């Protein structure tokens, strides 16, 4: 597209109301929720959605959803 990342970020936020990073994070969390509901293990989900560190994934998940991945999994099985 030949636009710099700052201009892209500006356009993305203007169009969606959130930053590109917020969008990607939310997409990752939604995929993780689906995988948790299907019974997958947290460490496998973290890797599948792009987080190398399971602990960091759990922190991001809790911040976004309001509960840990394990708590979410227990409530949705």
PDB file of N, CA, C and O in Angstrom:
ATOM      1  N   UNK A   1       0.798  -1.193   0.000  1.00  0.00           N
ATOM      2  CA  UNK A   1       0.000   0.000   0.000  1.00  0.00           C
ATOM      3  C   UNK A   1       0.846   1.264   0.000  1.00  0.00           C
ATOM      4  O   UNK A   1       0.330   2.336  -0.240  1.00  0.00           O
ATOM      5  N   UNK A   2       2.083   1.116   0.369  1.00  0.00           N
ATOM      6  CA  UNK A   2       3.018   2.236   0.385  1.00  0.00           C
ATOM      7  C   UNK A   2       2.572   3.371   1.311  1.00  0.00           C
ATOM      8  O   UNK A   2       2.607   4.546   0.940  1.00  0.00           O
ATOM      9  N   UNK A   3       2.110   3.022   2.510  1.00  0.00           N
ATOM     10  CA  UNK A   3       1.828   4.029   3.536  1.00  0.00           C
ATOM     11  C   UNK A   3       2.627   3.645   4.780  1.00  0.00           C
ATOM     12  O   UNK A   3       2.895   2.463   5.000  1.00  0.00           O
ATOM     13  N   UNK A   4       3.011   4.648   5.553  1.00  0.00           N
ATOM     14  CA  UNK A   4       3.804   4.295   6.722  1.00  0.00           C
ATOM     15  C   UNK A   4       2.901   3.800   7.848  1.00  0.00           C
ATOM     16  O   UNK A   4       1.683   3.986   7.839  1.00  0.00           O
ATOM     17  N   UNK A   5       3.509   3.140   8.822  1.00  0.00           N
ATOM     18  CA  UNK A   5       2.734   2.487   9.876  1.00  0.00           C
ATOM     19  C   UNK A   5       1.955   3.479  10.733  1.00  0.00           C
ATOM     20  O   UNK A   5       0.882   3.149  11.238  1.00  0.00           O
ATOM     21  N   UNK A   6       2.463   4.675  10.904  1.00  0.00           N
ATOM     22  CA  UNK A   6       1.769   5.669  11.712  1.00  0.00           C
ATOM     23  C   UNK A   6       0.493   6.143  11.026  1.00  0.00           C
ATOM     24  O   UNK A   6      -0.554   6.302  11.668  1.00  0.00           O
ATOM     25  N   UNK A   7       0.577   6.348   9.732  1.00  0.00           N
ATOM     26  CA  UNK A   7      -0.597   6.770   8.984  1.00  0.00           C
ATOM     27  C   UNK A   7      -1.635   5.645   8.948  1.00  0.00           C
ATOM     28  O   UNK A   7      -2.834   5.876   9.122  1.00  0.00           O
ATOM     29  N   UNK A   8      -1.174   4.414   8.763  1.00  0.00           N
ATOM     30  CA  UNK A   8      -2.067   3.263   8.795  1.00  0.00           C
ATOM     31  C   UNK A   8      -2.781   3.186  10.147  1.00  0.00           C
ATOM     32  O   UNK A   8      -3.996   2.992  10.203  1.00  0.00           O
ATOM     33  N   UNK A   9      -2.008   3.335  11.233  1.00  0.00           N
ATOM     34  CA  UNK A   9      -2.591   3.277  12.576  1.00  0.00           C
ATOM     35  C   UNK A   9      -3.652   4.356  12.757  1.00  0.00           C
ATOM     36  O   UNK A   9      -4.714   4.111  13.336  1.00  0.00           O
ATOM     37  N   UNK A  10      -3.353   5.544  12.269  1.00  0.00           N
ATOM     38  CA  UNK A  10      -4.308   6.656  12.353  1.00  0.00           C
ATOM     39  C   UNK A  10      -5.591   6.316  11.591  1.00  0.00           C
ATOM     40  O   UNK A  10      -6.704   6.493  12.106  1.00  0.00           O
ATOM     41  N   UNK A  11      -5.449   5.838  10.377  1.00  0.00           N
ATOM     42  CA  UNK A  11      -6.618   5.491   9.564  1.00  0.00           C
ATOM     43  C   UNK A  11      -7.411   4.355  10.192  1.00  0.00           C
ATOM     44  O   UNK A  11      -8.647   4.370  10.201  1.00  0.00           O
ATOM     45  N   UNK A  12      -6.714   3.356  10.718  1.00  0.00           N
ATOM     46  CA  UNK A  12      -7.375   2.210  11.323  1.00  0.00           C
ATOM     47  C   UNK A  12      -8.203   2.650  12.528  1.00  0.00           C
ATOM     48  O   UNK A  12      -9.362   2.261  12.668  1.00  0.00           O
ATOM     49  N   UNK A  13      -7.610   3.462  13.399  1.00  0.00           N
ATOM     50  CA  UNK A  13      -8.332   3.920  14.586  1.00  0.00           C
ATOM     51  C   UNK A  13      -9.510   4.806  14.195  1.00  0.00           C
ATOM     52  O   UNK A  13     -10.592   4.711  14.799  1.00  0.00           O
ATOM     53  N   UNK A  14      -9.330   5.624  13.200  1.00  0.00           N
ATOM     54  CA  UNK A  14     -10.412   6.499  12.741  1.00  0.00           C
ATOM     55  C   UNK A  14     -11.584   5.666  12.212  1.00  0.00           C
ATOM     56  O   UNK A  14     -12.747   5.984  12.454  1.00  0.00           O
ATOM     57  N   UNK A  15     -11.283   4.580  11.518  1.00  0.00           N
ATOM     58  CA  UNK A  15     -12.323   3.746  10.917  1.00  0.00           C
ATOM     59  C   UNK A  15     -12.982   2.798  11.915  1.00  0.00           C
ATOM     60  O   UNK A  15     -14.177   2.507  11.802  1.00  0.00           O
ATOM     61  N   UNK A  16     -12.227   2.309  12.897  1.00  0.00           N
ATOM     62  CA  UNK A  16     -12.757   1.276  13.788  1.00  0.00           C
ATOM     63  C   UNK A  16     -13.003   1.739  15.220  1.00  0.00           C
ATOM     64  O   UNK A  16     -13.682   1.054  15.977  1.00  0.00           O
ATOM     65  N   UNK A  17     -12.392   2.844  15.599  1.00  0.00           N
ATOM     66  CA  UNK A  17     -12.530   3.325  16.966  1.00  0.00           C
ATOM     67  C   UNK A  17     -11.574   2.693  17.949  1.00  0.00           C
ATOM     68  O   UNK A  17     -11.646   2.943  19.144  1.00  0.00           O
ATOM     69  N   UNK A  18     -10.706   1.837  17.463  1.00  0.00           N
ATOM     70  CA  UNK A  18      -9.690   1.221  18.320  1.00  0.00           C
ATOM     71  C   UNK A  18      -8.400   1.063  17.547  1.00  0.00           C
ATOM     72  O   UNK A  18      -8.395   1.101  16.314  1.00  0.00           O
ATOM     73  N   UNK A  19      -7.316   0.891  18.281  1.00  0.00           N
ATOM     74  CA  UNK A  19      -6.021   0.759  17.622  1.00  0.00           C
ATOM     75  C   UNK A  19      -5.900  -0.616  16.977  1.00  0.00           C
ATOM     76  O   UNK A  19      -6.643  -1.551  17.312  1.00  0.00           O
ATOM     77  N   UNK A  20      -4.929  -0.742  16.098  1.00  0.00           N
ATOM     78  CA  UNK A  20      -4.689  -2.030  15.451  1.00  0.00           C
ATOM     79  C   UNK A  20      -4.302  -3.085  16.480  1.00  0.00           C
ATOM     80  O   UNK A  20      -4.766  -4.225  16.420  1.00  0.00           O
ATOM     81  N   UNK A  21      -3.487  -2.700  17.457  1.00  0.00           N
ATOM     82  CA  UNK A  21      -3.075  -3.642  18.507  1.00  0.00           C
ATOM     83  C   UNK A  21      -4.289  -4.093  19.316  1.00  0.00           C
ATOM     84  O   UNK A  21      -4.420  -5.283  19.630  1.00  0.00           O
ATOM     85  N   UNK A  22      -5.180  -3.179  19.649  1.00  0.00           N
ATOM     86  CA  UNK A  22      -6.400  -3.553  20.371  1.00  0.00           C
ATOM     87  C   UNK A  22      -7.244  -4.523  19.546  1.00  0.00           C
ATOM     88  O   UNK A  22      -7.800  -5.486  20.082  1.00  0.00           O
ATOM     89  N   UNK A  23      -7.323  -4.271  18.253  1.00  0.00           N
ATOM     90  CA  UNK A  23      -8.081  -5.155  17.365  1.00  0.00           C
ATOM     91  C   UNK A  23      -7.474  -6.554  17.339  1.00  0.00           C
ATOM     92  O   UNK A  23      -8.186  -7.554  17.502  1.00  0.00           O
ATOM     93  N   UNK A  24      -6.185  -6.647  17.163  1.00  0.00           N
ATOM     94  CA  UNK A  24      -5.516  -7.949  17.098  1.00  0.00           C
ATOM     95  C   UNK A  24      -5.665  -8.685  18.425  1.00  0.00           C
ATOM     96  O   UNK A  24      -5.960  -9.891  18.451  1.00  0.00           O
ATOM     97  N   UNK A  25      -5.490  -7.971  19.520  1.00  0.00           N
ATOM     98  CA  UNK A  25      -5.636  -8.589  20.836  1.00  0.00           C
ATOM     99  C   UNK A  25      -7.038  -9.142  21.013  1.00  0.00           C
ATOM    100  O   UNK A  25      -7.209 -10.284  21.471  1.00  0.00           O
ATOM    101  N   UNK A  26      -8.047  -8.378  20.649  1.00  0.00           N
ATOM    102  CA  UNK A  26      -9.427  -8.847  20.789  1.00  0.00           C
ATOM    103  C   UNK A  26      -9.699 -10.066  19.919  1.00  0.00           C
ATOM    104  O   UNK A  26     -10.380 -11.004  20.347  1.00  0.00           O
ATOM    105  N   UNK A  27      -9.163 -10.090  18.725  1.00  0.00           N
ATOM    106  CA  UNK A  27      -9.327 -11.260  17.853  1.00  0.00           C
ATOM    107  C   UNK A  27      -8.672 -12.489  18.464  1.00  0.00           C
ATOM    108  O   UNK A  27      -9.230 -13.592  18.421  1.00  0.00           O
ATOM    109  N   UNK A  28      -7.484 -12.305  19.044  1.00  0.00           N
ATOM    110  CA  UNK A  28      -6.792 -13.415  19.706  1.00  0.00           C
ATOM    111  C   UNK A  28      -7.607 -13.944  20.886  1.00  0.00           C
ATOM    112  O   UNK A  28      -7.734 -15.153  21.074  1.00  0.00           O
ATOM    113  N   UNK A  29      -8.154 -13.033  21.670  1.00  0.00           N
ATOM    114  CA  UNK A  29      -8.944 -13.430  22.838  1.00  0.00           C
ATOM    115  C   UNK A  29     -10.209 -14.168  22.407  1.00  0.00           C
ATOM    116  O   UNK A  29     -10.583 -15.180  23.011  1.00  0.00           O
ATOM    117  N   UNK A  30     -10.865 -13.704  21.363  1.00  0.00           N
ATOM    118  CA  UNK A  30     -12.066 -14.391  20.877  1.00  0.00           C
ATOM    119  C   UNK A  30     -11.748 -15.810  20.409  1.00  0.00           C
ATOM    120  O   UNK A  30     -12.495 -16.747  20.688  1.00  0.00           O
ATOM    121  N   UNK A  31     -10.632 -15.968  19.709  1.00  0.00           N
ATOM    122  CA  UNK A  31     -10.210 -17.302  19.278  1.00  0.00           C
ATOM    123  C   UNK A  31      -9.889 -18.166  20.493  1.00  0.00           C
ATOM    124  O   UNK A  31     -10.258 -19.350  20.549  1.00  0.00           O
ATOM    125  N   UNK A  32      -9.227 -17.584  21.491  1.00  0.00           N
ATOM    126  CA  UNK A  32      -8.889 -18.321  22.709  1.00  0.00           C
ATOM    127  C   UNK A  32     -10.154 -18.771  23.433  1.00  0.00           C
ATOM    128  O   UNK A  32     -10.224 -19.904  23.924  1.00  0.00           O
ATOM    129  N   UNK A  33     -11.166 -17.923  23.498  1.00  0.00           N
ATOM    130  CA  UNK A  33     -12.418 -18.281  24.155  1.00  0.00           C
ATOM    131  C   UNK A  33     -13.074 -19.468  23.454  1.00  0.00           C
ATOM    132  O   UNK A  33     -13.580 -20.383  24.119  1.00  0.00           O
ATOM    133  N   UNK A  34     -13.032 -19.458  22.149  1.00  0.00           N
ATOM    134  CA  UNK A  34     -13.587 -20.575  21.385  1.00  0.00           C
ATOM    135  C   UNK A  34     -12.832 -21.869  21.681  1.00  0.00           C
ATOM    136  O   UNK A  34     -13.444 -22.921  21.888  1.00  0.00           O
ATOM    137  N   UNK A  35     -11.519 -21.774  21.722  1.00  0.00           N
ATOM    138  CA  UNK A  35     -10.700 -22.959  21.989  1.00  0.00           C
ATOM    139  C   UNK A  35     -10.879 -23.450  23.424  1.00  0.00           C
ATOM    140  O   UNK A  35     -10.896 -24.659  23.673  1.00  0.00           O
ATOM    141  N   UNK A  36     -11.023 -22.526  24.373  1.00  0.00           N
ATOM    142  CA  UNK A  36     -11.268 -22.916  25.761  1.00  0.00           C
ATOM    143  C   UNK A  36     -12.590 -23.662  25.885  1.00  0.00           C
ATOM    144  O   UNK A  36     -12.676 -24.688  26.558  1.00  0.00           O
ATOM    145  N   UNK A  37     -13.604 -23.151  25.219  1.00  0.00           N
ATOM    146  CA  UNK A  37     -14.915 -23.788  25.260  1.00  0.00           C
ATOM    147  C   UNK A  37     -14.887 -25.182  24.629  1.00  0.00           C
ATOM    148  O   UNK A  37     -15.689 -26.043  24.990  1.00  0.00           O
ATOM    149  N   UNK A  38     -13.946 -25.395  23.715  1.00  0.00           N
ATOM    150  CA  UNK A  38     -13.800 -26.694  23.071  1.00  0.00           C
ATOM    151  C   UNK A  38     -12.949 -27.654  23.896  1.00  0.00           C
ATOM    152  O   UNK A  38     -12.751 -28.802  23.508  1.00  0.00           O
ATOM    153  N   UNK A  39     -12.407 -27.167  25.034  1.00  0.00           N
ATOM    154  CA  UNK A  39     -11.679 -28.045  25.930  1.00  0.00           C
ATOM    155  C   UNK A  39     -10.179 -28.099  25.750  1.00  0.00           C
ATOM    156  O   UNK A  39      -9.513 -28.934  26.352  1.00  0.00           O
ATOM    157  N   UNK A  40      -9.604 -27.220  24.952  1.00  0.00           N
ATOM    158  CA  UNK A  40      -8.149 -27.209  24.745  1.00  0.00           C
ATOM    159  C   UNK A  40      -7.416 -26.731  25.999  1.00  0.00           C
ATOM    160  O   UNK A  40      -7.980 -26.016  26.829  1.00  0.00           O
ATOM    161  N   UNK A  41      -6.166 -27.112  26.119  1.00  0.00           N
ATOM    162  CA  UNK A  41      -5.338 -26.710  27.246  1.00  0.00           C
ATOM    163  C   UNK A  41      -4.852 -25.278  27.066  1.00  0.00           C
ATOM    164  O   UNK A  41      -4.561 -24.842  25.949  1.00  0.00           O
ATOM    165  N   UNK A  42      -4.717 -24.566  28.189  1.00  0.00           N
ATOM    166  CA  UNK A  42      -4.346 -23.151  28.156  1.00  0.00           C
ATOM    167  C   UNK A  42      -3.004 -22.940  27.456  1.00  0.00           C
ATOM    168  O   UNK A  42      -2.861 -22.039  26.640  1.00  0.00           O
ATOM    169  N   UNK A  43      -2.006 -23.759  27.766  1.00  0.00           N
ATOM    170  CA  UNK A  43      -0.690 -23.568  27.148  1.00  0.00           C
ATOM    171  C   UNK A  43      -0.745 -23.776  25.636  1.00  0.00           C
ATOM    172  O   UNK A  43      -0.062 -23.073  24.888  1.00  0.00           O
ATOM    173  N   UNK A  44      -1.570 -24.679  25.180  1.00  0.00           N
ATOM    174  CA  UNK A  44      -1.720 -24.900  23.742  1.00  0.00           C
ATOM    175  C   UNK A  44      -2.435 -23.723  23.080  1.00  0.00           C
ATOM    176  O   UNK A  44      -2.083 -23.299  21.982  1.00  0.00           O
ATOM    177  N   UNK A  45      -3.430 -23.192  23.762  1.00  0.00           N
ATOM    178  CA  UNK A  45      -4.178 -22.052  23.237  1.00  0.00           C
ATOM    179  C   UNK A  45      -3.276 -20.827  23.139  1.00  0.00           C
ATOM    180  O   UNK A  45      -3.288 -20.121  22.140  1.00  0.00           O
ATOM    181  N   UNK A  46      -2.497 -20.584  24.190  1.00  0.00           N
ATOM    182  CA  UNK A  46      -1.595 -19.425  24.198  1.00  0.00           C
ATOM    183  C   UNK A  46      -0.704 -19.441  22.960  1.00  0.00           C
ATOM    184  O   UNK A  46      -0.581 -18.444  22.260  1.00  0.00           O
ATOM    185  N   UNK A  47      -0.111 -20.588  22.682  1.00  0.00           N
ATOM    186  CA  UNK A  47       0.769 -20.710  21.521  1.00  0.00           C
ATOM    187  C   UNK A  47      -0.018 -20.555  20.216  1.00  0.00           C
ATOM    188  O   UNK A  47       0.437 -19.889  19.282  1.00  0.00           O
ATOM    189  N   UNK A  48      -1.202 -21.128  20.172  1.00  0.00           N
ATOM    190  CA  UNK A  48      -2.004 -21.094  18.948  1.00  0.00           C
ATOM    191  C   UNK A  48      -2.452 -19.678  18.576  1.00  0.00           C
ATOM    192  O   UNK A  48      -2.602 -19.365  17.398  1.00  0.00           O
ATOM    193  N   UNK A  49      -2.671 -18.832  19.582  1.00  0.00           N
ATOM    194  CA  UNK A  49      -3.134 -17.477  19.291  1.00  0.00           C
ATOM    195  C   UNK A  49      -2.005 -16.456  19.285  1.00  0.00           C
ATOM    196  O   UNK A  49      -2.237 -15.258  19.179  1.00  0.00           O
ATOM    197  N   UNK A  50      -0.760 -16.930  19.409  1.00  0.00           N
ATOM    198  CA  UNK A  50       0.378 -16.047  19.199  1.00  0.00           C
ATOM    199  C   UNK A  50       1.109 -15.554  20.423  1.00  0.00           C
ATOM    200  O   UNK A  50       1.878 -14.595  20.336  1.00  0.00           O
ATOM    201  N   UNK A  51       0.897 -16.174  21.565  1.00  0.00           N
ATOM    202  CA  UNK A  51       1.610 -15.790  22.780  1.00  0.00           C
ATOM    203  C   UNK A  51       2.589 -16.896  23.155  1.00  0.00           C
ATOM    204  O   UNK A  51       2.186 -18.026  23.396  1.00  0.00           O
ATOM    205  N   UNK A  52       3.869 -16.559  23.215  1.00  0.00           N
ATOM    206  CA  UNK A  52       4.876 -17.552  23.590  1.00  0.00           C
ATOM    207  C   UNK A  52       4.842 -17.845  25.086  1.00  0.00           C
ATOM    208  O   UNK A  52       5.136 -18.951  25.504  1.00  0.00           O
ATOM    209  N   UNK A  53       4.493 -16.843  25.880  1.00  0.00           N
ATOM    210  CA  UNK A  53       4.499 -16.972  27.329  1.00  0.00           C
ATOM    211  C   UNK A  53       3.067 -17.165  27.831  1.00  0.00           C
ATOM    212  O   UNK A  53       2.222 -16.275  27.721  1.00  0.00           O
ATOM    213  N   UNK A  54       2.785 -18.330  28.413  1.00  0.00           N
ATOM    214  CA  UNK A  54       1.448 -18.651  28.896  1.00  0.00           C
ATOM    215  C   UNK A  54       1.003 -17.685  29.989  1.00  0.00           C
ATOM    216  O   UNK A  54      -0.159 -17.285  30.062  1.00  0.00           O
ATOM    217  N   UNK A  55       1.936 -17.289  30.837  1.00  0.00           N
ATOM    218  CA  UNK A  55       1.584 -16.362  31.926  1.00  0.00           C
ATOM    219  C   UNK A  55       1.147 -15.007  31.375  1.00  0.00           C
ATOM    220  O   UNK A  55       0.171 -14.423  31.854  1.00  0.00           O
ATOM    221  N   UNK A  56       1.869 -14.519  30.394  1.00  0.00           N
ATOM    222  CA  UNK A  56       1.491 -13.236  29.783  1.00  0.00           C
ATOM    223  C   UNK A  56       0.127 -13.357  29.100  1.00  0.00           C
ATOM    224  O   UNK A  56      -0.722 -12.469  29.216  1.00  0.00           O
ATOM    225  N   UNK A  57      -0.092 -14.465  28.402  1.00  0.00           N
ATOM    226  CA  UNK A  57      -1.388 -14.704  27.773  1.00  0.00           C
ATOM    227  C   UNK A  57      -2.496 -14.662  28.823  1.00  0.00           C
ATOM    228  O   UNK A  57      -3.529 -14.025  28.617  1.00  0.00           O
ATOM    229  N   UNK A  58      -2.271 -15.308  29.965  1.00  0.00           N
ATOM    230  CA  UNK A  58      -3.274 -15.325  31.024  1.00  0.00           C
ATOM    231  C   UNK A  58      -3.559 -13.923  31.556  1.00  0.00           C
ATOM    232  O   UNK A  58      -4.714 -13.579  31.843  1.00  0.00           O
ATOM    233  N   UNK A  59      -2.521 -13.101  31.676  1.00  0.00           N
ATOM    234  CA  UNK A  59      -2.696 -11.714  32.130  1.00  0.00           C
ATOM    235  C   UNK A  59      -3.541 -10.919  31.137  1.00  0.00           C
ATOM    236  O   UNK A  59      -4.468 -10.203  31.532  1.00  0.00           O
ATOM    237  N   UNK A  60      -3.209 -11.046  29.855  1.00  0.00           N
ATOM    238  CA  UNK A  60      -3.952 -10.332  28.813  1.00  0.00           C
ATOM    239  C   UNK A  60      -5.398 -10.822  28.775  1.00  0.00           C
ATOM    240  O   UNK A  60      -6.335 -10.025  28.674  1.00  0.00           O
ATOM    241  N   UNK A  61      -5.585 -12.118  28.889  1.00  0.00           N
ATOM    242  CA  UNK A  61      -6.928 -12.695  28.872  1.00  0.00           C
ATOM    243  C   UNK A  61      -7.747 -12.167  30.039  1.00  0.00           C
ATOM    244  O   UNK A  61      -8.887 -11.729  29.877  1.00  0.00           O
ATOM    245  N   UNK A  62      -7.166 -12.185  31.231  1.00  0.00           N
ATOM    246  CA  UNK A  62      -7.886 -11.720  32.413  1.00  0.00           C
ATOM    247  C   UNK A  62      -8.237 -10.237  32.312  1.00  0.00           C
ATOM    248  O   UNK A  62      -9.339  -9.820  32.673  1.00  0.00           O
ATOM    249  N   UNK A  63      -7.318  -9.458  31.805  1.00  0.00           N
ATOM    250  CA  UNK A  63      -7.569  -8.024  31.638  1.00  0.00           C
ATOM    251  C   UNK A  63      -8.724  -7.789  30.662  1.00  0.00           C
ATOM    252  O   UNK A  63      -9.550  -6.903  30.861  1.00  0.00           O
ATOM    253  N   UNK A  64      -8.805  -8.606  29.642  1.00  0.00           N
ATOM    254  CA  UNK A  64      -9.829  -8.443  28.616  1.00  0.00           C
ATOM    255  C   UNK A  64     -11.182  -9.023  29.020  1.00  0.00           C
ATOM    256  O   UNK A  64     -12.223  -8.413  28.787  1.00  0.00           O
ATOM    257  N   UNK A  65     -11.177 -10.193  29.651  1.00  0.00           N
ATOM    258  CA  UNK A  65     -12.404 -10.939  29.920  1.00  0.00           C
ATOM    259  C   UNK A  65     -12.888 -10.772  31.368  1.00  0.00           C
ATOM    260  O   UNK A  65     -14.076 -10.904  31.648  1.00  0.00           O
ATOM    261  N   UNK A  66     -11.955 -10.490  32.283  1.00  0.00           N
ATOM    262  CA  UNK A  66     -12.335 -10.336  33.679  1.00  0.00           C
ATOM    263  C   UNK A  66     -12.171 -11.585  34.506  1.00  0.00           C
ATOM    264  O   UNK A  66     -12.539 -11.619  35.683  1.00  0.00           O
ATOM    265  N   UNK A  67     -11.648 -12.636  33.892  1.00  0.00           N
ATOM    266  CA  UNK A  67     -11.352 -13.886  34.604  1.00  0.00           C
ATOM    267  C   UNK A  67     -10.202 -14.584  33.898  1.00  0.00           C
ATOM    268  O   UNK A  67      -9.915 -14.283  32.747  1.00  0.00           O
ATOM    269  N   UNK A  68      -9.564 -15.477  34.602  1.00  0.00           N
ATOM    270  CA  UNK A  68      -8.444 -16.203  34.009  1.00  0.00           C
ATOM    271  C   UNK A  68      -8.961 -17.187  32.964  1.00  0.00           C
ATOM    272  O   UNK A  68     -10.151 -17.545  32.981  1.00  0.00           O
ATOM    273  N   UNK A  69      -8.083 -17.654  32.085  1.00  0.00           N
ATOM    274  CA  UNK A  69      -8.516 -18.663  31.112  1.00  0.00           C
ATOM    275  C   UNK A  69      -9.085 -19.911  31.782  1.00  0.00           C
ATOM    276  O   UNK A  69     -10.079 -20.471  31.318  1.00  0.00           O
ATOM    277  N   UNK A  70      -8.478 -20.335  32.880  1.00  0.00           N
ATOM    278  CA  UNK A  70      -8.972 -21.523  33.584  1.00  0.00           C
ATOM    279  C   UNK A  70     -10.368 -21.298  34.152  1.00  0.00           C
ATOM    280  O   UNK A  70     -11.233 -22.184  34.066  1.00  0.00           O
ATOM    281  N   UNK A  71     -10.604 -20.115  34.721  1.00  0.00           N
ATOM    282  CA  UNK A  71     -11.932 -19.798  35.238  1.00  0.00           C
ATOM    283  C   UNK A  71     -12.956 -19.771  34.104  1.00  0.00           C
ATOM    284  O   UNK A  71     -14.067 -20.297  34.237  1.00  0.00           O
ATOM    285  N   UNK A  72     -12.567 -19.173  32.998  1.00  0.00           N
ATOM    286  CA  UNK A  72     -13.461 -19.114  31.827  1.00  0.00           C
ATOM    287  C   UNK A  72     -13.788 -20.522  31.341  1.00  0.00           C
ATOM    288  O   UNK A  72     -14.947 -20.837  31.048  1.00  0.00           O
ATOM    289  N   UNK A  73     -12.777 -21.362  31.293  1.00  0.00           N
ATOM    290  CA  UNK A  73     -12.959 -22.736  30.827  1.00  0.00           C
ATOM    291  C   UNK A  73     -13.917 -23.498  31.740  1.00  0.00           C
ATOM    292  O   UNK A  73     -14.814 -24.191  31.272  1.00  0.00           O
ATOM    293  N   UNK A  74     -13.744 -23.345  33.056  1.00  0.00           N
ATOM    294  CA  UNK A  74     -14.627 -24.030  34.012  1.00  0.00           C
ATOM    295  C   UNK A  74     -16.077 -23.588  33.859  1.00  0.00           C
ATOM    296  O   UNK A  74     -16.990 -24.409  33.954  1.00  0.00           O
ATOM    297  N   UNK A  75     -16.291 -22.318  33.628  1.00  0.00           N
ATOM    298  CA  UNK A  75     -17.650 -21.783  33.518  1.00  0.00           C
ATOM    299  C   UNK A  75     -18.322 -22.157  32.206  1.00  0.00           C
ATOM    300  O   UNK A  75     -19.544 -22.123  32.103  1.00  0.00           O
ATOM    301  N   UNK A  76     -17.535 -22.503  31.201  1.00  0.00           N
ATOM    302  CA  UNK A  76     -18.115 -22.752  29.881  1.00  0.00           C
ATOM    303  C   UNK A  76     -18.037 -24.198  29.422  1.00  0.00           C
ATOM    304  O   UNK A  76     -18.293 -24.479  28.271  1.00  0.00           O
ATOM    305  N   UNK A  77     -17.707 -25.089  30.312  1.00  0.00           N
ATOM    306  CA  UNK A  77     -17.707 -26.520  29.944  1.00  0.00           C
ATOM    307  C   UNK A  77     -18.959 -27.200  30.437  1.00  0.00           C
ATOM    308  O   UNK A  77     -19.641 -26.844  31.283  1.00  0.00           O
TER     309      UNK A  77
END
